[in-house]
PDB file of C-alpha atoms in Angstrom:
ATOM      1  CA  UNK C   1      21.543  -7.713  -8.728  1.00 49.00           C
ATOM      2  CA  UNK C   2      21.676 -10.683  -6.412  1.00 57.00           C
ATOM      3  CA  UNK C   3      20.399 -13.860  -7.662  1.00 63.00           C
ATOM      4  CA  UNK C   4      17.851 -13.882  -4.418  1.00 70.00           C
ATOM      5  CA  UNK C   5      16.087 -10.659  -5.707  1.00 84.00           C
ATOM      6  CA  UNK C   6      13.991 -11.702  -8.596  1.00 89.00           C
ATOM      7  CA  UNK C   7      12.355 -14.052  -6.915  1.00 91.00           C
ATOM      8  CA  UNK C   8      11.608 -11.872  -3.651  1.00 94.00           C
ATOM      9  CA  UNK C   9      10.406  -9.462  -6.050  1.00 96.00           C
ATOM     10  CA  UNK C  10       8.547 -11.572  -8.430  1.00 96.00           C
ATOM     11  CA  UNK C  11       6.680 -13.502  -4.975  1.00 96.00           C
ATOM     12  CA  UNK C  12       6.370  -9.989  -3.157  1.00 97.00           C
ATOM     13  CA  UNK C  13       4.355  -8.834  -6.318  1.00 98.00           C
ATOM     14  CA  UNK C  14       2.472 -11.935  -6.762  1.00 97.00           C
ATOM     15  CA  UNK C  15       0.939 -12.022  -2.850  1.00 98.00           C
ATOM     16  CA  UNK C  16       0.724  -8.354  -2.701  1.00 98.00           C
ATOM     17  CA  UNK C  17      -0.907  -8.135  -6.141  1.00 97.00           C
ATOM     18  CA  UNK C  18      -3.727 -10.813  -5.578  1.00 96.00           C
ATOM     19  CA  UNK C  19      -4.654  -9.532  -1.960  1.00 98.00           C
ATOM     20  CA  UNK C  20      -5.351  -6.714  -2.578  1.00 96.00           C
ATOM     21  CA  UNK C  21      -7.456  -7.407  -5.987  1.00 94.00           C
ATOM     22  CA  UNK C  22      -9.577 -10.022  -3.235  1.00 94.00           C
ATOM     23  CA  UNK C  23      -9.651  -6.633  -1.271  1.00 95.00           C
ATOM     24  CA  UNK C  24     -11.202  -4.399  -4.319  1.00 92.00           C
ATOM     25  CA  UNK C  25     -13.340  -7.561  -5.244  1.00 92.00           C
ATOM     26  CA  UNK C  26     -14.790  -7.490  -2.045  1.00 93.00           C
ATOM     27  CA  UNK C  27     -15.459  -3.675  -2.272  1.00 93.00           C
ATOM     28  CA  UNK C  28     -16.887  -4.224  -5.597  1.00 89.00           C
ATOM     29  CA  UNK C  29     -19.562  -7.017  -4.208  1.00 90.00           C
ATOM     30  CA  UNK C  30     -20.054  -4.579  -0.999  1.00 92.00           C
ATOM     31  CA  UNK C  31     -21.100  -2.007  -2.922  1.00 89.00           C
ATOM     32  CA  UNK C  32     -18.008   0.415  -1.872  1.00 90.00           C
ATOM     33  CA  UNK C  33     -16.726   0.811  -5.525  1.00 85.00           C
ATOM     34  CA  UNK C  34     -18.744   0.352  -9.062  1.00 81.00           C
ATOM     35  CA  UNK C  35     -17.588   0.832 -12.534  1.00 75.00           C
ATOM     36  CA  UNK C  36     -19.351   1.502 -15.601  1.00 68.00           C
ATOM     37  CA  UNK C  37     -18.746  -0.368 -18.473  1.00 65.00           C
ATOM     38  CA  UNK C  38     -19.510   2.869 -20.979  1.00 61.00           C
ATOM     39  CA  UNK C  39     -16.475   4.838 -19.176  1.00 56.00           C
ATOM     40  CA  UNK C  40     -13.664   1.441 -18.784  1.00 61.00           C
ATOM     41  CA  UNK C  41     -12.710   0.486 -21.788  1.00 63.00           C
ATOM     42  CA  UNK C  42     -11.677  -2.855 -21.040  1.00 66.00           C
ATOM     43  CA  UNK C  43     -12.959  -6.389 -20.441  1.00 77.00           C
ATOM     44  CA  UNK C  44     -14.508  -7.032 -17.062  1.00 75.00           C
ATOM     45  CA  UNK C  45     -14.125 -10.091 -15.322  1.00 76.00           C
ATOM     46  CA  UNK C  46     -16.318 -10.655 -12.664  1.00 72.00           C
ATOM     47  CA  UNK C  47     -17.472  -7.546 -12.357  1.00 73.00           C
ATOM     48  CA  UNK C  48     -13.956  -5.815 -12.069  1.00 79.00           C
ATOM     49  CA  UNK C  49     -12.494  -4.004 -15.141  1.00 81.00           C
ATOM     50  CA  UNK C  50      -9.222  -6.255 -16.013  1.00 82.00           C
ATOM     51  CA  UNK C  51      -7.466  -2.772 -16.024  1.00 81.00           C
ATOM     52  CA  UNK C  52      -8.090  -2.566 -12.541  1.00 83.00           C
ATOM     53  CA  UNK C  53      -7.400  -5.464 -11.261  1.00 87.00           C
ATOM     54  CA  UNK C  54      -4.330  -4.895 -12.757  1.00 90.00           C
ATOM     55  CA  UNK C  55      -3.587  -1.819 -10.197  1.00 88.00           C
ATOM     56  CA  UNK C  56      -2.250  -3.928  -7.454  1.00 93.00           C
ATOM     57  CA  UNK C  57       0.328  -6.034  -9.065  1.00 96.00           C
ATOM     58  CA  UNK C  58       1.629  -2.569 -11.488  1.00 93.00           C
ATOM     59  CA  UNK C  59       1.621  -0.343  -8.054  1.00 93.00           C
ATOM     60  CA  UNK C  60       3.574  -2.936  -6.379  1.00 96.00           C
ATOM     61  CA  UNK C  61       5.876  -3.850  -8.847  1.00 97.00           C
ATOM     62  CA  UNK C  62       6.808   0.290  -9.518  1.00 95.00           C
ATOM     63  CA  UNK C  63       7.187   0.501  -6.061  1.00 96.00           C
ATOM     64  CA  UNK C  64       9.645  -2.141  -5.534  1.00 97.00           C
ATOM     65  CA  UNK C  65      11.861  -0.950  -8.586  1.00 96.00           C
ATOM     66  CA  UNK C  66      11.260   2.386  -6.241  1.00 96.00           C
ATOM     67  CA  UNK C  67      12.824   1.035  -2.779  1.00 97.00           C
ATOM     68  CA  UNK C  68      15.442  -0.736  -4.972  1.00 95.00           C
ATOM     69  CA  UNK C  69      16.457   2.191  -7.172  1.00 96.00           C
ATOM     70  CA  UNK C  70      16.680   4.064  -4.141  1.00 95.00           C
ATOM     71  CA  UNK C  71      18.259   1.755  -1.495  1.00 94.00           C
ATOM     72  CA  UNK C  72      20.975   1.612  -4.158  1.00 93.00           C
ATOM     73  CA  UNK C  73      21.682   5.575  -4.903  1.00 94.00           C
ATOM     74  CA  UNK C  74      20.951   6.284  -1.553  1.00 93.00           C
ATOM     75  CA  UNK C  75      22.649   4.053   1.089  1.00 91.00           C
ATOM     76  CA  UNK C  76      22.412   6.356   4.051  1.00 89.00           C
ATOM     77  CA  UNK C  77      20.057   4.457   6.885  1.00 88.00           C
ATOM     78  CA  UNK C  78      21.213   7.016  10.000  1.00 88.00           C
ATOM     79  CA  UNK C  79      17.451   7.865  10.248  1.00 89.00           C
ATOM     80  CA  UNK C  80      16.147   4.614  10.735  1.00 90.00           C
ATOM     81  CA  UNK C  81      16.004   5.415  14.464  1.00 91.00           C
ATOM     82  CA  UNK C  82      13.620   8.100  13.946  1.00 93.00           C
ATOM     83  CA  UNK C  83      10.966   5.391  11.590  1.00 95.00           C
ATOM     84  CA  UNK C  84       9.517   3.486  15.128  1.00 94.00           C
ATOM     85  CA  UNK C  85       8.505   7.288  16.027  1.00 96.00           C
ATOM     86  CA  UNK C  86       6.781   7.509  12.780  1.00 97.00           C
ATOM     87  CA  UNK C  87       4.933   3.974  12.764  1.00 97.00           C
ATOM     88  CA  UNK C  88       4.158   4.501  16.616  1.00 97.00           C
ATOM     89  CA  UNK C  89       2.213   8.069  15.280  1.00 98.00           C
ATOM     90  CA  UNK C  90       0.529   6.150  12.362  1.00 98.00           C
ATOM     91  CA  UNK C  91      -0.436   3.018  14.736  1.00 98.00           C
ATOM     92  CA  UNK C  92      -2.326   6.266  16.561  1.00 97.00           C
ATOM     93  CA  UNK C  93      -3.930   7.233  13.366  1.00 97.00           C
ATOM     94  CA  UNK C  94      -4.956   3.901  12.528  1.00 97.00           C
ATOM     95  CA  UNK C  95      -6.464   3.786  16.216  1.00 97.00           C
ATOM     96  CA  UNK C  96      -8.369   7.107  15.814  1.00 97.00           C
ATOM     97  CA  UNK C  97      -9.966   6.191  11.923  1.00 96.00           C
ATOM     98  CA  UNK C  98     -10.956   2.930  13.251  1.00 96.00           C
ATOM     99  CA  UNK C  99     -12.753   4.510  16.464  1.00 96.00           C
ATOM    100  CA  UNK C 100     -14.208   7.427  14.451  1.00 94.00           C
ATOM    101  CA  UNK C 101     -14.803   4.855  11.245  1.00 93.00           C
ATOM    102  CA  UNK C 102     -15.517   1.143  12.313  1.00 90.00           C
ATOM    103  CA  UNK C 103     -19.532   1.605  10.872  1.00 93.00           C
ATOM    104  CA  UNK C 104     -17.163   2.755   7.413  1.00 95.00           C
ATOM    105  CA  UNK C 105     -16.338  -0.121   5.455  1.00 96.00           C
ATOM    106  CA  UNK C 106     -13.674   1.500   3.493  1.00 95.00           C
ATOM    107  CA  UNK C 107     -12.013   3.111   6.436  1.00 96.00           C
ATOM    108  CA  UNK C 108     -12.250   0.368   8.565  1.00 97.00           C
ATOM    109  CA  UNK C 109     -10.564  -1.927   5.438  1.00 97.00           C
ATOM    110  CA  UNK C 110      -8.010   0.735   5.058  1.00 97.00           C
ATOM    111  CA  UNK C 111      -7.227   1.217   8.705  1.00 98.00           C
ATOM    112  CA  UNK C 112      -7.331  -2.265  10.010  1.00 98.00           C
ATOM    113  CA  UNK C 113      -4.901  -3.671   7.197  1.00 97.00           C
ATOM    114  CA  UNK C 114      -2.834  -0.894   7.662  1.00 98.00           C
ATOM    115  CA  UNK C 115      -2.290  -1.350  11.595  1.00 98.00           C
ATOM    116  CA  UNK C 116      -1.851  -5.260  11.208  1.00 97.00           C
ATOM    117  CA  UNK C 117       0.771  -4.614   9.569  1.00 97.00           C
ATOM    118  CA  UNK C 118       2.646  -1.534  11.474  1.00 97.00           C
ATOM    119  CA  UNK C 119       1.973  -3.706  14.241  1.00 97.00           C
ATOM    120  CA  UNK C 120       3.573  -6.913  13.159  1.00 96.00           C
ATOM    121  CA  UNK C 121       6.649  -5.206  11.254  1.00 96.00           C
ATOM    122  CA  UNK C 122       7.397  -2.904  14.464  1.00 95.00           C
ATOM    123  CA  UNK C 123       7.429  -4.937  17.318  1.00 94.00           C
ATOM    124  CA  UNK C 124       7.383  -8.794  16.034  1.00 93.00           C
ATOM    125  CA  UNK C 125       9.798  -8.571  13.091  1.00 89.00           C
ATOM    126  CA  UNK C 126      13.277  -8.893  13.372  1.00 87.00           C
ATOM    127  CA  UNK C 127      13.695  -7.185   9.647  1.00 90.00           C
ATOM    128  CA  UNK C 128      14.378  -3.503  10.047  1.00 91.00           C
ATOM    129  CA  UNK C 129      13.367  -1.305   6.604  1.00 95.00           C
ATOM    130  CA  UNK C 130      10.681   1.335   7.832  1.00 96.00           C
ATOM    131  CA  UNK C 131      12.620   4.488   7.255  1.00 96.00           C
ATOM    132  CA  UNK C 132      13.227   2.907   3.587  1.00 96.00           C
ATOM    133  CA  UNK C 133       9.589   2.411   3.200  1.00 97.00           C
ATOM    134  CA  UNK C 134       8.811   5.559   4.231  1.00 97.00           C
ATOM    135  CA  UNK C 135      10.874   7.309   2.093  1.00 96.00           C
ATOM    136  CA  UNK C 136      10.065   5.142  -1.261  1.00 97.00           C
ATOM    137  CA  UNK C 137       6.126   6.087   0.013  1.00 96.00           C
ATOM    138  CA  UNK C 138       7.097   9.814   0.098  1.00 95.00           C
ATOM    139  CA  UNK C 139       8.278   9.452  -3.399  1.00 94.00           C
ATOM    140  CA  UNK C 140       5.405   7.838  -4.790  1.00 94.00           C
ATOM    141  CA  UNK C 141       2.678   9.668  -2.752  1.00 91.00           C
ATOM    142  CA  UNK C 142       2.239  12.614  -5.555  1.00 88.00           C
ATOM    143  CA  UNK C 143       2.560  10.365  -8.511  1.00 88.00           C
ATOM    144  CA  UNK C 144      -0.319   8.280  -7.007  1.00 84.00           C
ATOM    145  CA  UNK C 145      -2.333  11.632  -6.150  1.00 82.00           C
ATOM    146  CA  UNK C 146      -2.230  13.114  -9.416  1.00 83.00           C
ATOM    147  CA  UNK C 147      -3.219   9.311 -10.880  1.00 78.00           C
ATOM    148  CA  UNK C 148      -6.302   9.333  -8.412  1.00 75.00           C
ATOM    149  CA  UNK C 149      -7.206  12.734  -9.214  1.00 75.00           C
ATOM    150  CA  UNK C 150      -7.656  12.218 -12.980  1.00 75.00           C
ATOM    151  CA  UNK C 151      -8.983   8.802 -12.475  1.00 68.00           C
ATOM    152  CA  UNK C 152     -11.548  10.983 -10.250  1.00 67.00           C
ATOM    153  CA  UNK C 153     -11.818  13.703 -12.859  1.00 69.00           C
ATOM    154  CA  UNK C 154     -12.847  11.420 -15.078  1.00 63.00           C
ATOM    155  CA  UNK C 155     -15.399   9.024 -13.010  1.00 57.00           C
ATOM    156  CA  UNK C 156     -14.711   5.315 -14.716  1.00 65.00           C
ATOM    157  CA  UNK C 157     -14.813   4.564 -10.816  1.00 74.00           C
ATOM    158  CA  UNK C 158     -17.786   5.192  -8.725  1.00 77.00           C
ATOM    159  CA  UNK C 159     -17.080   5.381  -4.988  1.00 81.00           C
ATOM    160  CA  UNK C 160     -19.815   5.155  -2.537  1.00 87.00           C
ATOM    161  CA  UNK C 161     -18.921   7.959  -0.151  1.00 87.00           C
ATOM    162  CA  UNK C 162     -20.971   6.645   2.457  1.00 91.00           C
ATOM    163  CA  UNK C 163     -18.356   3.904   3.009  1.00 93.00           C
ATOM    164  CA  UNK C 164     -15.529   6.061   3.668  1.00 92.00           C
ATOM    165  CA  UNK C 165     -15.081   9.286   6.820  1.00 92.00           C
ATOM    166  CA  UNK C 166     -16.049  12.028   3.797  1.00 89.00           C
ATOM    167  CA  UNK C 167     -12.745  13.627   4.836  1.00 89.00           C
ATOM    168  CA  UNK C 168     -11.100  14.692   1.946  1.00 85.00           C
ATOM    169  CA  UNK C 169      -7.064  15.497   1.687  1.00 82.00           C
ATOM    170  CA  UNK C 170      -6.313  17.798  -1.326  1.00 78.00           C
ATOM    171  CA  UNK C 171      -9.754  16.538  -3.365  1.00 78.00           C
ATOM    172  CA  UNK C 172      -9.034  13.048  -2.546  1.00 82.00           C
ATOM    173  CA  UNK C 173     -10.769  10.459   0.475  1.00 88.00           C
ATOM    174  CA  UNK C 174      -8.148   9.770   3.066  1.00 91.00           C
ATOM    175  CA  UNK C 175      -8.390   6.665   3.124  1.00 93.00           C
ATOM    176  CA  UNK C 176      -6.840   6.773  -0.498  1.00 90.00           C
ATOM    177  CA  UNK C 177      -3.316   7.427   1.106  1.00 93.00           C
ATOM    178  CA  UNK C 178      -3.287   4.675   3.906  1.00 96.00           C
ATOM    179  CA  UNK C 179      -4.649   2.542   1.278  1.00 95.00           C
ATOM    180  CA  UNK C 180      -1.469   2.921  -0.677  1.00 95.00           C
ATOM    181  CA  UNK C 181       0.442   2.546   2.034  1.00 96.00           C
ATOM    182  CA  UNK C 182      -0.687  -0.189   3.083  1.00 97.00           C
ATOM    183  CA  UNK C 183      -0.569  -1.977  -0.252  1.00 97.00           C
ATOM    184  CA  UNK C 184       3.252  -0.843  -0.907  1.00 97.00           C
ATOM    185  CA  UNK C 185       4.485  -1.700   2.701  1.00 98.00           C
ATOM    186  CA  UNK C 186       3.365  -5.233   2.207  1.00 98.00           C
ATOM    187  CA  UNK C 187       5.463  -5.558  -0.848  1.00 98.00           C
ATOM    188  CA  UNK C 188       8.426  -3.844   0.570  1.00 97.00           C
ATOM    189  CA  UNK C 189       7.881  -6.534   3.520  1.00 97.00           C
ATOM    190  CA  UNK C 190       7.219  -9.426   1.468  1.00 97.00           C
ATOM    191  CA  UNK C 191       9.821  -8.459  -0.660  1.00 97.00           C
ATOM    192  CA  UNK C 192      12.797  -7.969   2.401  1.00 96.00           C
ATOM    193  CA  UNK C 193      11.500 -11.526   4.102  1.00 95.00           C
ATOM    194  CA  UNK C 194      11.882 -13.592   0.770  1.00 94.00           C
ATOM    195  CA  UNK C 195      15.231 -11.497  -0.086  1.00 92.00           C
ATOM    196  CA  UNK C 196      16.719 -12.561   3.337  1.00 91.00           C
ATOM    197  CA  UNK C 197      15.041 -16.205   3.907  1.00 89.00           C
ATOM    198  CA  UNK C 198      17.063 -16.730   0.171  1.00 85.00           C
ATOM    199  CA  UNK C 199      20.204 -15.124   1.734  1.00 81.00           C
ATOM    200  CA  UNK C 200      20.071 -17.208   4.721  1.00 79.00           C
ATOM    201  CA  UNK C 201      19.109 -20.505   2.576  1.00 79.00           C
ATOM    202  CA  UNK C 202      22.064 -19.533   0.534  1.00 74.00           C
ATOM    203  CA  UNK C 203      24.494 -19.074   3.232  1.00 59.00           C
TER     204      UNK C 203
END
């Protein structure tokens, strides 16, 4: 492994990681998630089971080893042309939940990190990864699911559903998806901008 990549990854897990436990926080004080202390068994600090704030930094870390261990068994990029079709369809999505959603705090959360970024990594950045992020996201998505469907099952996390659309995919809110997305294609970015500022730096 390059010398450059520890860092990258070690940085991209760190920013990713402690954003998105500000983001839960802030659900947490908004009233869009609660947890009960008689279902977590573990310490809470403030107000936020340490298990999950946790989540971030494990979910990003996995899914970097993820893009890495497949970037590395599976070279092929040909359909990289196809990923700006893809992101221009999210960008859509993102659009539509935020129209249909903006009174939703969850959604509009969700929807408004998620676009930022599409936006940004699409038509500002000069890095091109997408169709690798989508397929390390493809990989992950039913891991994730059947993790949020026994967390679910077995309610250590209450969710207010009146912050969220109510639309369910396969038992689960869909803003649970484009949450994870979001979270992983931050990492994969972070992670690909301090892999080739170290490349650059190191000639």
């Amino acid at each position: 492994m390059n010398n450059s990549y520890p860092k990258a990854f070690l940085l991209s897990v760190a920013l990713t990681g402690i954003f998105f436990c500000l983001i839960t926080t802030l659900f947490n004080v908004l009233g869009v998630l609660s947890f009960s202390p008689q279902l977590v068994a573990a310490p809470f600090i403030a107000g936020l089971p340490l298990t999950i704030l946790l989540v971030p930094f494990v979910i990003s870390a996995l899914g970097l080893l993820s893009y890495r261990f497949l970037n590395s068994n599976f070279p092929n990029n040909n359909l990289e042309k196809f990923s700006l079709s893809v992101s221009n369809l999210i960008l859509g999505l993102c659009i539509a939940m935020l129209f249909f959603g903006y009174m939703k705090l969850f959604t509009m959360v969700t929807f408004s990190i998620l676009f930022i970024l599409l936006l940004y990594i699409e038509y500002k950045n000069k890095l091109r990864f997408m169709y690798r992020f989508y397929r390390t996201y493809l990989a992950l998505v039913v891991p994730l699911y059947f993790l949020c469907l026994y967390i679910k099952t077995q309610d250590p996390i209450l969710f207010n559903q009146n912050a969220g659309l109510k639309l369910d995919l396969v038992y689960l809110p869909i803003e649970a998806y484009f949450f994870f997305m979001g979270m992983l294609l931050m990492a994969v970015y972070l992670f690909e901008f301090f892999k080739n500022k170290a490349l650059k730096k190191n000639g």
